[in-house]
Amino acid sequence: MKIDVLYQFNEKYAPYAGTSITSLFENNRHFVEIRVFILGENLLPDSVKRLEETGKRYNRQIVFVDTKLLIQKMQAAQMPSYRGSYAANMRLFLSDLLDDSVERLLYLDADTIVAGKLDALVSMPMNGYPAAMVQDSLVRLHKLRIGFSKEEFYFNSGVILFDMDRWREKRCSERIAEHVRAVRAHYPSPDQDLLNVVCRGQIMALPPEYNFQPIHLAFSIKSYFRCFGRKGYYGLEELKRGKENPVIYHFFRFVGEFPWNRGNLHPDNDIFDEYLRKSSFHDYVKEPSEAGIILRVEKVLYRILPRGLFIYMFRVAYEWFIYRANKDSLKKKINKMM
């Protein structure tokens, strides 16, 4: 069995991507072939060397894709950068750069850990869908603001399984570019919102264990349902199975911090540290986060409040953050039209 995997990241995220790649190789030694494509932005020679060492150590192929043409194509399509970087949206336009030997492509965010075997994921039937993803755990209100109903699925873009033939056939990259030009370019979650809006109804739902998100480690499933509701999300048994056997952990920001921040309270800290020690970036030194006063207060409250109470404060803080981000992105849309 073989698997093609894609990562996209800039220099800042190179140690975290290296840790994720190590976990991928470590827990899938039985694969005959694993080929990793890297869309790197401004990577330093030392980071490239360490990533190449990771491939050699596990006898796996790592391919660094030249992103210059890709960025030019994105600029021609009027794709916006995000915080000065085009990395967030690169994977949406990769199809033209990959040859026909890549039939299925597994995209992984740099902030993931592959803790189990990927056989079942990469071999599952996709039934004509161009992409398969896990639902996002935090978008109770945000998906309503971008036109979704409570019952509709909204997906997290940290893990994406692409059927490249169907992706090309359905012109997904072209449709995303058309949406950016004609409808809206700026969203609070740039690539994730674009994927959900443009490919609405064309994304297959994966079980939650393939993108297991921090909120389900930090809080009980019952507390989650009481706070966020059940509509348009996984059922109790699905989440139980995911929690018992996560295959891919996705450790996005939690109470203002990531597992690579010094003194963090992130529920994925231990598993991140385990694979960081095994990686070519094992000498990475954690630094304090740059969290503002609100997030620092949130961290204190997480320490002292019962989990069943804190989850409501967590939800309010997250929804306020997304609300402000949505407001800012709409301002950019208005300014572009003027």
mmCIF file of C-alpha atoms in Angstrom:
data_model
loop_
_atom_site.group_PDB
_atom_site.id
_atom_site.type_symbol
_atom_site.label_atom_id
_atom_site.label_comp_id
_atom_site.label_asym_id
_atom_site.label_seq_id
_atom_site.Cartn_x
_atom_site.Cartn_y
_atom_site.Cartn_z
ATOM 1 C CA MET A 1 0.000 0.000 0.000
ATOM 2 C CA LYS A 2 1.175 3.536 -0.787
ATOM 3 C CA ILE A 3 0.119 6.985 0.300
ATOM 4 C CA ASP A 4 0.777 10.514 -0.935
ATOM 5 C CA VAL A 5 0.690 13.198 1.769
ATOM 6 C CA LEU A 6 0.806 16.983 1.478
ATOM 7 C CA TYR A 7 1.970 19.579 4.012
ATOM 8 C CA GLN A 8 2.056 23.345 3.549
ATOM 9 C CA PHE A 9 3.819 25.649 6.000
ATOM 10 C CA ASN A 10 6.242 28.530 6.375
ATOM 11 C CA GLU A 11 9.519 28.658 8.295
ATOM 12 C CA LYS A 12 7.821 29.393 11.616
ATOM 13 C CA TYR A 13 5.892 26.128 11.432
ATOM 14 C CA ALA A 14 8.772 23.951 10.177
ATOM 15 C CA PRO A 15 9.520 22.359 13.609
ATOM 16 C CA TYR A 16 5.849 21.474 14.096
ATOM 17 C CA ALA A 17 5.532 20.060 10.583
ATOM 18 C CA GLY A 18 8.711 18.055 11.161
ATOM 19 C CA THR A 19 7.153 16.651 14.324
ATOM 20 C CA SER A 20 3.967 15.728 12.454
ATOM 21 C CA ILE A 21 5.901 14.061 9.621
ATOM 22 C CA THR A 22 7.864 12.050 12.195
ATOM 23 C CA SER A 23 4.609 10.774 13.720
ATOM 24 C CA LEU A 24 3.290 9.892 10.243
ATOM 25 C CA PHE A 25 6.376 7.813 9.430
ATOM 26 C CA GLU A 26 6.703 6.312 12.917
ATOM 27 C CA ASN A 27 3.170 4.887 13.007
ATOM 28 C CA ASN A 28 2.915 3.803 9.371
ATOM 29 C CA ARG A 29 6.142 1.861 8.866
ATOM 30 C CA HIS A 30 4.168 -0.958 7.228
ATOM 31 C CA PHE A 31 3.322 1.146 4.137
ATOM 32 C CA VAL A 32 5.331 0.123 1.087
ATOM 33 C CA GLU A 33 5.615 3.753 0.005
ATOM 34 C CA ILE A 34 4.930 7.100 1.654
ATOM 35 C CA ARG A 35 5.624 10.168 -0.444
ATOM 36 C CA VAL A 36 5.424 13.554 1.271
ATOM 37 C CA PHE A 37 4.987 16.730 -0.775
ATOM 38 C CA ILE A 38 5.973 19.943 0.999
ATOM 39 C CA LEU A 39 4.721 23.362 -0.032
ATOM 40 C CA GLY A 40 7.223 25.402 1.939
ATOM 41 C CA GLU A 41 7.300 29.168 2.136
ATOM 42 C CA ASN A 42 10.597 30.905 3.003
ATOM 43 C CA LEU A 43 12.107 27.771 4.545
ATOM 44 C CA LEU A 44 15.652 28.186 5.874
ATOM 45 C CA PRO A 45 18.372 25.759 4.694
ATOM 46 C CA ASP A 46 18.646 24.286 8.205
ATOM 47 C CA SER A 47 14.927 23.424 8.268
ATOM 48 C CA VAL A 48 15.125 21.866 4.796
ATOM 49 C CA LYS A 49 18.111 19.781 5.928
ATOM 50 C CA ARG A 50 16.277 18.543 9.030
ATOM 51 C CA LEU A 51 13.192 17.623 7.006
ATOM 52 C CA GLU A 52 15.345 15.747 4.484
ATOM 53 C CA GLU A 53 17.031 13.911 7.377
ATOM 54 C CA THR A 54 13.588 12.813 8.583
ATOM 55 C CA GLY A 55 12.840 11.246 5.201
ATOM 56 C CA LYS A 56 16.219 9.477 5.064
ATOM 57 C CA ARG A 57 15.864 8.128 8.604
ATOM 58 C CA TYR A 58 12.605 6.369 7.690
ATOM 59 C CA ASN A 59 13.578 5.646 4.063
ATOM 60 C CA ARG A 60 10.714 7.792 2.776
ATOM 61 C CA GLN A 61 10.553 10.261 -0.105
ATOM 62 C CA ILE A 62 10.137 13.967 0.659
ATOM 63 C CA VAL A 63 9.484 16.248 -2.310
ATOM 64 C CA PHE A 64 9.840 20.026 -1.980
ATOM 65 C CA VAL A 65 7.453 21.624 -4.468
ATOM 66 C CA ASP A 66 8.531 24.895 -6.089
ATOM 67 C CA THR A 67 5.842 27.329 -4.946
ATOM 68 C CA LYS A 68 6.802 30.285 -7.167
ATOM 69 C CA LEU A 69 4.493 29.287 -10.034
ATOM 70 C CA LEU A 70 1.770 28.381 -7.563
ATOM 71 C CA ILE A 71 1.911 31.799 -5.891
ATOM 72 C CA GLN A 72 1.858 33.504 -9.296
ATOM 73 C CA LYS A 73 -1.251 31.521 -10.206
ATOM 74 C CA MET A 74 -2.909 32.499 -6.915
ATOM 75 C CA GLN A 75 -2.058 36.153 -7.442
ATOM 76 C CA ALA A 76 -3.493 36.009 -10.967
ATOM 77 C CA ALA A 77 -6.666 34.522 -9.470
ATOM 78 C CA GLN A 78 -6.756 37.469 -7.003
ATOM 79 C CA MET A 79 -6.406 35.146 -4.022
ATOM 80 C CA PRO A 80 -5.636 37.208 -0.901
ATOM 81 C CA SER A 81 -2.675 36.498 1.324
ATOM 82 C CA TYR A 82 -3.289 35.741 5.001
ATOM 83 C CA ARG A 83 -1.063 37.548 7.498
ATOM 84 C CA GLY A 84 1.340 38.244 4.649
ATOM 85 C CA SER A 85 1.519 34.599 3.535
ATOM 86 C CA TYR A 86 -0.064 32.593 0.708
ATOM 87 C CA ALA A 87 0.572 29.290 2.509
ATOM 88 C CA ALA A 88 -2.983 28.908 3.831
ATOM 89 C CA ASN A 89 -4.554 28.540 0.384
ATOM 90 C CA MET A 90 -1.782 26.851 -1.580
ATOM 91 C CA ARG A 91 -3.234 23.351 -1.378
ATOM 92 C CA LEU A 92 -6.441 24.498 -3.074
ATOM 93 C CA PHE A 93 -4.467 25.154 -6.282
ATOM 94 C CA LEU A 94 -2.021 22.267 -6.244
ATOM 95 C CA SER A 95 -3.796 19.983 -8.739
ATOM 96 C CA ASP A 96 -2.037 21.460 -11.787
ATOM 97 C CA LEU A 97 1.408 20.782 -10.285
ATOM 98 C CA LEU A 98 0.865 17.096 -9.473
ATOM 99 C CA ASP A 99 1.096 14.405 -12.131
ATOM 100 C CA ASP A 100 -1.504 11.715 -12.731
ATOM 101 C CA SER A 101 0.318 9.232 -10.483
ATOM 102 C CA VAL A 102 -1.200 11.079 -7.509
ATOM 103 C CA GLU A 103 -4.734 9.692 -7.372
ATOM 104 C CA ARG A 104 -5.466 10.291 -3.712
ATOM 105 C CA LEU A 105 -3.788 12.961 -1.658
ATOM 106 C CA LEU A 106 -3.965 13.295 2.120
ATOM 107 C CA TYR A 107 -3.436 16.868 3.287
ATOM 108 C CA LEU A 108 -2.306 17.363 6.901
ATOM 109 C CA ASP A 109 -1.884 20.642 8.760
ATOM 110 C CA ALA A 110 1.493 21.173 10.410
ATOM 111 C CA ASP A 111 -0.260 21.144 13.809
ATOM 112 C CA THR A 112 -1.262 17.476 13.649
ATOM 113 C CA ILE A 113 0.038 14.233 15.086
ATOM 114 C CA VAL A 114 -0.619 10.949 13.282
ATOM 115 C CA ALA A 115 -1.026 8.558 16.202
ATOM 116 C CA GLY A 116 -2.282 5.508 14.319
ATOM 117 C CA LYS A 117 -2.354 3.578 11.072
ATOM 118 C CA LEU A 118 -3.858 5.282 8.024
ATOM 119 C CA ASP A 119 -4.831 2.173 6.019
ATOM 120 C CA ALA A 120 -8.574 2.494 6.597
ATOM 121 C CA LEU A 121 -8.568 6.210 5.822
ATOM 122 C CA VAL A 122 -6.691 6.134 2.530
ATOM 123 C CA SER A 123 -8.557 3.070 1.232
ATOM 124 C CA MET A 124 -12.120 4.064 2.134
ATOM 125 C CA PRO A 125 -14.599 4.581 -0.746
ATOM 126 C CA MET A 126 -15.172 8.281 -1.481
ATOM 127 C CA ASN A 127 -18.284 7.682 -3.596
ATOM 128 C CA GLY A 128 -17.519 10.374 -6.156
ATOM 129 C CA TYR A 129 -16.799 13.152 -3.648
ATOM 130 C CA PRO A 130 -13.761 15.309 -4.513
ATOM 131 C CA ALA A 131 -12.802 15.717 -0.838
ATOM 132 C CA ALA A 132 -13.446 14.126 2.554
ATOM 133 C CA MET A 133 -13.103 15.995 5.869
ATOM 134 C CA VAL A 134 -14.040 15.906 9.560
ATOM 135 C CA GLN A 135 -16.619 18.364 10.858
ATOM 136 C CA ASP A 136 -15.430 21.393 12.807
ATOM 137 C CA SER A 137 -16.245 21.308 16.522
ATOM 138 C CA LEU A 138 -16.545 25.061 17.237
ATOM 139 C CA VAL A 139 -18.605 26.751 14.512
ATOM 140 C CA ARG A 140 -22.049 26.851 16.109
ATOM 141 C CA LEU A 141 -22.702 30.498 15.145
ATOM 142 C CA HIS A 142 -20.061 31.139 12.510
ATOM 143 C CA LYS A 143 -21.559 28.757 9.983
ATOM 144 C CA LEU A 144 -24.890 30.601 10.267
ATOM 145 C CA ARG A 145 -23.143 33.895 9.448
ATOM 146 C CA ILE A 146 -21.769 32.514 6.191
ATOM 147 C CA GLY A 147 -25.109 31.104 5.072
ATOM 148 C CA PHE A 148 -25.282 27.574 6.483
ATOM 149 C CA SER A 149 -28.198 26.185 8.480
ATOM 150 C CA LYS A 150 -27.833 24.591 11.932
ATOM 151 C CA GLU A 151 -28.377 21.156 10.408
ATOM 152 C CA GLU A 152 -25.737 21.505 7.683
ATOM 153 C CA PHE A 153 -22.237 20.144 8.077
ATOM 154 C CA TYR A 154 -19.317 22.571 8.229
ATOM 155 C CA PHE A 155 -15.879 20.957 7.955
ATOM 156 C CA ASN A 156 -12.453 21.575 9.460
ATOM 157 C CA SER A 157 -9.659 21.895 6.884
ATOM 158 C CA GLY A 158 -6.833 20.539 9.064
ATOM 159 C CA VAL A 159 -7.141 17.094 7.466
ATOM 160 C CA ILE A 160 -8.399 16.639 3.898
ATOM 161 C CA LEU A 161 -8.486 13.500 1.789
ATOM 162 C CA PHE A 162 -8.579 14.508 -1.891
ATOM 163 C CA ASP A 163 -9.731 12.374 -4.811
ATOM 164 C CA MET A 164 -7.610 14.252 -7.341
ATOM 165 C CA ASP A 165 -9.492 12.989 -10.412
ATOM 166 C CA ARG A 166 -12.842 14.136 -8.994
ATOM 167 C CA TRP A 167 -11.280 17.421 -7.763
ATOM 168 C CA ARG A 168 -10.155 18.224 -11.303
ATOM 169 C CA GLU A 169 -13.338 16.900 -12.900
ATOM 170 C CA LYS A 170 -15.531 19.148 -10.741
ATOM 171 C CA ARG A 171 -13.233 22.151 -11.366
ATOM 172 C CA CYS A 172 -12.922 22.821 -7.636
ATOM 173 C CA SER A 173 -9.818 25.044 -7.874
ATOM 174 C CA GLU A 174 -11.352 27.075 -10.703
ATOM 175 C CA ARG A 175 -14.627 27.493 -8.830
ATOM 176 C CA ILE A 176 -12.786 28.711 -5.728
ATOM 177 C CA ALA A 177 -10.933 31.291 -7.844
ATOM 178 C CA GLU A 178 -14.215 32.383 -9.464
ATOM 179 C CA HIS A 179 -15.824 32.793 -6.028
ATOM 180 C CA VAL A 180 -12.916 34.930 -4.830
ATOM 181 C CA ARG A 181 -13.177 37.215 -7.856
ATOM 182 C CA ALA A 182 -16.966 37.487 -8.058
ATOM 183 C CA VAL A 183 -18.350 36.962 -4.550
ATOM 184 C CA ARG A 184 -16.005 37.186 -1.576
ATOM 185 C CA ALA A 185 -12.260 36.872 -1.094
ATOM 186 C CA HIS A 186 -11.811 37.475 2.647
ATOM 187 C CA TYR A 187 -13.174 35.123 5.304
ATOM 188 C CA PRO A 188 -12.312 34.669 9.005
ATOM 189 C CA SER A 189 -10.973 31.166 8.265
ATOM 190 C CA PRO A 190 -9.552 31.763 4.771
ATOM 191 C CA ASP A 191 -9.122 28.321 3.196
ATOM 192 C CA GLN A 192 -11.630 26.554 5.434
ATOM 193 C CA ASP A 193 -14.517 28.922 4.738
ATOM 194 C CA LEU A 194 -13.765 28.931 1.007
ATOM 195 C CA LEU A 195 -13.772 25.135 0.869
ATOM 196 C CA ASN A 196 -17.042 24.863 2.779
ATOM 197 C CA VAL A 197 -18.839 27.562 0.796
ATOM 198 C CA VAL A 198 -17.673 26.645 -2.709
ATOM 199 C CA CYS A 199 -17.784 22.850 -2.256
ATOM 200 C CA ARG A 200 -21.022 22.853 -0.275
ATOM 201 C CA GLY A 201 -22.696 19.453 -0.575
ATOM 202 C CA GLN A 202 -19.610 17.946 -2.233
ATOM 203 C CA ILE A 203 -17.554 17.061 0.847
ATOM 204 C CA MET A 204 -17.773 13.601 2.398
ATOM 205 C CA ALA A 205 -17.838 13.441 6.205
ATOM 206 C CA LEU A 206 -15.015 11.482 7.831
ATOM 207 C CA PRO A 207 -15.292 9.980 11.338
ATOM 208 C CA PRO A 208 -14.016 12.349 14.083
ATOM 209 C CA GLU A 209 -10.977 10.202 14.928
ATOM 210 C CA TYR A 210 -9.303 11.400 11.719
ATOM 211 C CA ASN A 211 -9.154 15.015 12.914
ATOM 212 C CA PHE A 212 -9.623 14.772 16.663
ATOM 213 C CA GLN A 213 -9.930 18.288 18.024
ATOM 214 C CA PRO A 214 -8.799 19.666 21.424
ATOM 215 C CA ILE A 215 -12.243 20.480 22.800
ATOM 216 C CA HIS A 216 -13.112 16.769 22.929
ATOM 217 C CA LEU A 217 -10.015 16.010 25.002
ATOM 218 C CA ALA A 218 -10.496 18.942 27.365
ATOM 219 C CA PHE A 219 -14.221 18.415 28.056
ATOM 220 C CA SER A 220 -16.628 15.515 28.368
ATOM 221 C CA ILE A 221 -18.867 14.722 25.407
ATOM 222 C CA LYS A 222 -21.961 15.453 27.498
ATOM 223 C CA SER A 223 -20.607 18.887 28.478
ATOM 224 C CA TYR A 224 -19.879 19.567 24.823
ATOM 225 C CA PHE A 225 -23.433 18.705 23.737
ATOM 226 C CA ARG A 226 -24.960 20.793 26.536
ATOM 227 C CA CYS A 227 -22.936 23.816 25.450
ATOM 228 C CA PHE A 228 -22.780 23.506 21.655
ATOM 229 C CA GLY A 229 -25.890 21.443 20.910
ATOM 230 C CA ARG A 230 -26.249 18.336 18.749
ATOM 231 C CA LYS A 231 -27.623 19.641 15.440
ATOM 232 C CA GLY A 232 -25.378 19.311 12.412
ATOM 233 C CA TYR A 233 -22.670 17.350 14.245
ATOM 234 C CA TYR A 234 -21.599 13.845 15.184
ATOM 235 C CA GLY A 235 -23.641 11.676 17.521
ATOM 236 C CA LEU A 236 -22.645 10.429 20.960
ATOM 237 C CA GLU A 237 -21.432 7.011 19.808
ATOM 238 C CA GLU A 238 -19.330 8.458 16.973
ATOM 239 C CA LEU A 239 -17.566 10.828 19.372
ATOM 240 C CA LYS A 240 -17.048 8.041 21.910
ATOM 241 C CA ARG A 241 -15.339 5.891 19.271
ATOM 242 C CA GLY A 242 -13.209 8.835 18.193
ATOM 243 C CA LYS A 243 -12.170 9.637 21.748
ATOM 244 C CA GLU A 244 -11.253 6.015 22.470
ATOM 245 C CA ASN A 245 -8.983 5.725 19.441
ATOM 246 C CA PRO A 246 -7.867 9.002 17.819
ATOM 247 C CA VAL A 247 -5.883 8.393 14.633
ATOM 248 C CA ILE A 248 -4.976 12.024 13.863
ATOM 249 C CA TYR A 249 -4.809 14.685 16.581
ATOM 250 C CA HIS A 250 -5.284 18.275 15.439
ATOM 251 C CA PHE A 251 -4.026 20.699 18.075
ATOM 252 C CA PHE A 252 -5.221 24.117 17.042
ATOM 253 C CA ARG A 253 -5.087 26.960 19.580
ATOM 254 C CA PHE A 254 -6.642 26.201 22.978
ATOM 255 C CA VAL A 255 -7.038 28.850 25.725
ATOM 256 C CA GLY A 256 -4.735 31.056 23.694
ATOM 257 C CA GLU A 257 -1.852 28.636 23.300
ATOM 258 C CA PHE A 258 -0.416 25.722 21.352
ATOM 259 C CA PRO A 259 1.521 22.675 22.608
ATOM 260 C CA TRP A 260 4.762 24.355 21.485
ATOM 261 C CA ASN A 261 4.265 27.301 23.879
ATOM 262 C CA ARG A 262 6.074 27.198 27.211
ATOM 263 C CA GLY A 263 3.766 26.546 30.163
ATOM 264 C CA ASN A 264 0.741 25.774 27.966
ATOM 265 C CA LEU A 265 -2.365 23.973 29.244
ATOM 266 C CA HIS A 266 -3.133 22.413 25.875
ATOM 267 C CA PRO A 267 -4.686 18.917 26.108
ATOM 268 C CA ASP A 268 -2.414 17.705 23.269
ATOM 269 C CA ASN A 269 0.821 18.831 24.943
ATOM 270 C CA ASP A 270 2.058 15.377 25.983
ATOM 271 C CA ILE A 271 1.594 13.685 22.611
ATOM 272 C CA PHE A 272 3.216 16.655 20.846
ATOM 273 C CA ASP A 273 6.220 16.441 23.192
ATOM 274 C CA GLU A 274 6.510 12.686 22.599
ATOM 275 C CA TYR A 275 6.999 13.083 18.853
ATOM 276 C CA LEU A 276 8.977 16.328 19.091
ATOM 277 C CA ARG A 277 11.615 14.369 21.043
ATOM 278 C CA LYS A 278 11.749 11.765 18.241
ATOM 279 C CA SER A 279 11.971 14.346 15.460
ATOM 280 C CA SER A 280 14.920 16.083 13.797
ATOM 281 C CA PHE A 281 13.763 19.221 15.644
ATOM 282 C CA HIS A 282 14.232 17.635 19.096
ATOM 283 C CA ASP A 283 16.329 20.616 20.228
ATOM 284 C CA TYR A 284 13.404 23.020 19.751
ATOM 285 C CA VAL A 285 13.009 25.319 22.766
ATOM 286 C CA LYS A 286 9.465 26.276 23.701
ATOM 287 C CA GLU A 287 8.787 29.986 24.083
ATOM 288 C CA PRO A 288 5.950 31.818 25.880
ATOM 289 C CA SER A 289 2.894 32.606 23.779
ATOM 290 C CA GLU A 290 2.080 36.143 22.699
ATOM 291 C CA ALA A 291 -1.467 35.861 24.035
ATOM 292 C CA GLY A 292 -3.168 39.113 25.012
ATOM 293 C CA ILE A 293 -4.813 39.926 28.336
ATOM 294 C CA ILE A 294 -8.160 38.303 27.437
ATOM 295 C CA LEU A 295 -6.527 34.981 26.592
ATOM 296 C CA ARG A 296 -4.349 35.145 29.713
ATOM 297 C CA VAL A 297 -7.482 35.628 31.830
ATOM 298 C CA GLU A 298 -9.097 32.707 29.988
ATOM 299 C CA LYS A 299 -6.118 30.533 30.921
ATOM 300 C CA VAL A 300 -6.459 31.450 34.612
ATOM 301 C CA LEU A 301 -10.185 30.670 34.545
ATOM 302 C CA TYR A 302 -9.487 27.308 32.907
ATOM 303 C CA ARG A 303 -7.278 26.457 35.880
ATOM 304 C CA ILE A 304 -9.790 27.390 38.578
ATOM 305 C CA LEU A 305 -13.300 26.801 37.209
ATOM 306 C CA PRO A 306 -15.121 23.469 36.893
ATOM 307 C CA ARG A 307 -14.862 22.189 33.298
ATOM 308 C CA GLY A 308 -18.643 22.089 32.895
ATOM 309 C CA LEU A 309 -18.806 25.832 33.628
ATOM 310 C CA PHE A 310 -15.649 26.902 31.820
ATOM 311 C CA ILE A 311 -16.769 25.413 28.487
ATOM 312 C CA TYR A 312 -19.459 28.118 28.215
ATOM 313 C CA MET A 313 -16.858 30.852 28.707
ATOM 314 C CA PHE A 314 -14.637 29.123 26.163
ATOM 315 C CA ARG A 315 -17.479 29.127 23.630
ATOM 316 C CA VAL A 316 -18.271 32.816 24.179
ATOM 317 C CA ALA A 317 -14.590 33.792 23.819
ATOM 318 C CA TYR A 318 -14.211 31.781 20.623
ATOM 319 C CA GLU A 319 -17.416 33.119 19.071
ATOM 320 C CA TRP A 320 -16.416 36.696 19.906
ATOM 321 C CA PHE A 321 -13.038 36.131 18.232
ATOM 322 C CA ILE A 322 -14.682 34.739 15.075
ATOM 323 C CA TYR A 323 -17.297 37.512 15.089
ATOM 324 C CA ARG A 324 -14.561 40.163 15.083
ATOM 325 C CA ALA A 325 -12.625 38.307 12.391
ATOM 326 C CA ASN A 326 -15.766 38.104 10.244
ATOM 327 C CA LYS A 327 -16.361 41.835 10.707
ATOM 328 C CA ASP A 328 -12.807 42.616 9.636
ATOM 329 C CA SER A 329 -13.060 40.371 6.574
ATOM 330 C CA LEU A 330 -16.312 42.040 5.499
ATOM 331 C CA LYS A 331 -14.600 45.442 5.779
ATOM 332 C CA LYS A 332 -11.903 44.193 3.407
ATOM 333 C CA LYS A 333 -14.616 43.093 0.966
ATOM 334 C CA ILE A 334 -16.264 46.537 1.092
ATOM 335 C CA ASN A 335 -12.921 48.322 0.655
ATOM 336 C CA LYS A 336 -12.143 46.139 -2.353
ATOM 337 C CA MET A 337 -15.468 47.094 -3.979
ATOM 338 C CA MET A 338 -14.915 50.834 -3.494
#
